[in-house]
Coordinates of C-alpha atoms and ligand atoms in Angstrom, one line a residue:
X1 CA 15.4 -7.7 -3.6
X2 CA 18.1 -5.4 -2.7
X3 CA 20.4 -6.1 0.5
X4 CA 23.6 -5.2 1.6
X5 CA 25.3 -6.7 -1.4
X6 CA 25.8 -3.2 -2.9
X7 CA 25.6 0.2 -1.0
X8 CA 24.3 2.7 -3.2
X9 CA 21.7 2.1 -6.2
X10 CA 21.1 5.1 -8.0
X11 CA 17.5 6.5 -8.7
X12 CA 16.3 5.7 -12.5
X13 CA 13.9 7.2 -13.8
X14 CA 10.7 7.2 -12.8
X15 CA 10.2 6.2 -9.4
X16 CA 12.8 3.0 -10.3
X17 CA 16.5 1.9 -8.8
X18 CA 19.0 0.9 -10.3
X19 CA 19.0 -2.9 -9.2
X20 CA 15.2 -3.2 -7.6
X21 CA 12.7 -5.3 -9.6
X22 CA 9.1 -4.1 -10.6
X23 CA 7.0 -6.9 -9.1
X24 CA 3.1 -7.7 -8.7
X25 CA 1.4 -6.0 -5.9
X26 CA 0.3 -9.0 -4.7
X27 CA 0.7 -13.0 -5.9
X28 CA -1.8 -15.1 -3.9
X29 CA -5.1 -13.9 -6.2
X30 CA -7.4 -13.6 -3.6
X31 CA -7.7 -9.8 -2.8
X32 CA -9.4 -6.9 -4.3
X33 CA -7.2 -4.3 -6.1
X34 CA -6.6 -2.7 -9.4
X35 CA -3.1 -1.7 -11.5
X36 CA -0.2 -1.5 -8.4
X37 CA 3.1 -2.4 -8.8
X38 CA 5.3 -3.4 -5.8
X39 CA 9.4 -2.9 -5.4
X40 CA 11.2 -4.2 -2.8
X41 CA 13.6 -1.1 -1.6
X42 CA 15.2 -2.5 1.2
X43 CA 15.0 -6.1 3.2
X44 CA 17.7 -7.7 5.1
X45 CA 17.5 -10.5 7.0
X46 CA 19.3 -9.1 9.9
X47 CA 17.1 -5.9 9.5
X48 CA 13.8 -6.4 11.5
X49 CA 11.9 -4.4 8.5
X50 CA 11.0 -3.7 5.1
X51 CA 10.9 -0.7 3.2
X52 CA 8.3 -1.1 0.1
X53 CA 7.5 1.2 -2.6
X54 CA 4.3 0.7 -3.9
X55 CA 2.8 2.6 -7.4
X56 CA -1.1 2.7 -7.4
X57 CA -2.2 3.7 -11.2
X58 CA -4.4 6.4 -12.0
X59 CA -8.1 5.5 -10.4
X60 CA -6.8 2.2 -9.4
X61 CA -6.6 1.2 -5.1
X62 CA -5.0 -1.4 -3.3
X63 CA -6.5 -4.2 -1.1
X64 CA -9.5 -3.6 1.8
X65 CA -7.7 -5.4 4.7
X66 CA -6.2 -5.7 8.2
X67 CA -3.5 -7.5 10.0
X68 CA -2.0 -7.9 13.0
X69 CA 1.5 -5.3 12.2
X70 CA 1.3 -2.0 11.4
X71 CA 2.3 0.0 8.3
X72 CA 3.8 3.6 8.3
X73 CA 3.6 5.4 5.1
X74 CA 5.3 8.4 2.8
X75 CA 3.6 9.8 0.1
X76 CA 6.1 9.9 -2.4
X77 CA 4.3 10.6 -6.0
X78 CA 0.7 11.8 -7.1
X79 CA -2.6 11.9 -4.4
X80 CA -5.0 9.6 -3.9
X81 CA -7.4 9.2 -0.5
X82 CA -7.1 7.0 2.3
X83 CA -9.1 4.9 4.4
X84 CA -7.6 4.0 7.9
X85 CA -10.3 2.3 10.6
X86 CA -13.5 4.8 10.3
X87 CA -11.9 8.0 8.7
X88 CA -11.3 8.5 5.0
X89 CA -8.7 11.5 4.0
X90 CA -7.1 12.5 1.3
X91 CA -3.8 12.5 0.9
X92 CA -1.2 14.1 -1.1
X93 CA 2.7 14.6 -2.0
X94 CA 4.8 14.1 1.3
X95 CA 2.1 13.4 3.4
X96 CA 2.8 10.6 6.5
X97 CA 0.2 7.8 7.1
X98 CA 0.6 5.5 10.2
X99 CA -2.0 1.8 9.7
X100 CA -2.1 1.0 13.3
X101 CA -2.4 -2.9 14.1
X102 CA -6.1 -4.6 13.1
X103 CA -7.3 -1.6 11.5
X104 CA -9.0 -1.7 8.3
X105 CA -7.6 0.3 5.8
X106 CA -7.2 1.1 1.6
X107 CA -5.1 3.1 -0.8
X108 CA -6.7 4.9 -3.7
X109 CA -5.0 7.2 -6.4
X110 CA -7.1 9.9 -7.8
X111 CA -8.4 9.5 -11.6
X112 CA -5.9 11.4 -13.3
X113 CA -2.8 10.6 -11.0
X114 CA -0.8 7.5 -10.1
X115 CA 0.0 8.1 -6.1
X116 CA 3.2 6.1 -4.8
X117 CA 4.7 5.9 -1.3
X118 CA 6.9 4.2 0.6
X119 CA 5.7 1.8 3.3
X120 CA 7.5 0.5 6.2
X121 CA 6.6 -3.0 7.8
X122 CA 7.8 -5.8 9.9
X123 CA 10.4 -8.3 8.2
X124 CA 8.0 -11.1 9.7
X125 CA 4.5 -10.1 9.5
X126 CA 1.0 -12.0 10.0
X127 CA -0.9 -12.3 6.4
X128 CA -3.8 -9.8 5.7
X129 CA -7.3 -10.5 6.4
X130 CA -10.1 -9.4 4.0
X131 CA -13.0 -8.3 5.2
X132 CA -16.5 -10.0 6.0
X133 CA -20.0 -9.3 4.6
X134 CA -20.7 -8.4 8.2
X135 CA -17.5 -6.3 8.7
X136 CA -18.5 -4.3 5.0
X137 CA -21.5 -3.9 5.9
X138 CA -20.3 -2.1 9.4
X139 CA -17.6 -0.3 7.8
X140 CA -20.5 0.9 5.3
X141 CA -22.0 2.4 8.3
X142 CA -20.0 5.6 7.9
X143 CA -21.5 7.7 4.6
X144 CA -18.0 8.4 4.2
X145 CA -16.5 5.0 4.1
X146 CA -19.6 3.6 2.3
X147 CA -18.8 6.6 -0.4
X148 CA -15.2 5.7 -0.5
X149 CA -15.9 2.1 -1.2
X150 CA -18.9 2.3 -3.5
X151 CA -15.9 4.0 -5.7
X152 CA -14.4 0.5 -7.2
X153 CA -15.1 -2.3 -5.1
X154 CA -15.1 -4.5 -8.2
X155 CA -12.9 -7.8 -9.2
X156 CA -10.2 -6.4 -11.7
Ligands
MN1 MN1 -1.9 -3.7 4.7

């Protein structure tokens, strides 16, 4: 996890820094998600935030959840489509995405490309709920929502 201990940690290749460990997207086992990896760009405890890089493989999505803090997003590699509260988008190199608080929301890279960003989150942060029968079922309401999600809403 890097910190102050060192000011500058040069790029490596492939969306890697000199000094930041590749970890798992997510370690507790009990959400929903396919082939991400997870580095840890910047967290201090006297900084109030985090600064995340997260890789999504080719056709593979993060989590279906919602929390109390918010996330704000840079594209940074690839494209992939978005689903924040009822609207699903797709998004591309560059592209900004704000997650506003309680608001369901997923990350999915396109088949043939891995799509990266940066995300931005509290230091201290309440731990993601996953959603119901009852809230999938309302989310599924929307054709495009229930289109989105009939894409890979599978246990990996
Ligand atoms: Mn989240």
């Amino acid at each position: 996890m890097t910190s102050s201990d060192k000011p500058v940690h040069r790029r490596a290749k492939d969306y890697r820094w000199q000094g930041v460990e590749e970890l798992p997207y997510k370690e507790d086992g009990r959400a929903l998600f396919k082939t991400i990896t997870r580095q840890v760009l910047f967290s201090d405890p006297q900084m109030q935030g985090e600064l995340r890089y997260f890789e999504v493989a080719p056709g593979g999505y993060s989590t279906l959840e919602r929390h109390e803090h918010m996330h704000a997003l840079l594209v940074l590699r690839g494209r992939g489509h978005c689903l924040v509260g009822d609207e699903v988008k797709a998004i591309e190199l560059y592209d900004l995405i704000t997650v506003p608080s309680m608001t369901w929301h997923q990350f999915r890279a396109d088949a043939g490309e891995p799509l990266g960003f940066l995300c931005m989150v509290n230091a201290a942060r309440d731990k993601p709920q996953l959603p119901t029968a009852q809230d999938l079922s309302r989310l599924k309401a929307s054709p495009a929502v229930a289109a989105f999600l009939a894409e890979g809403q599978h246990r990996p």
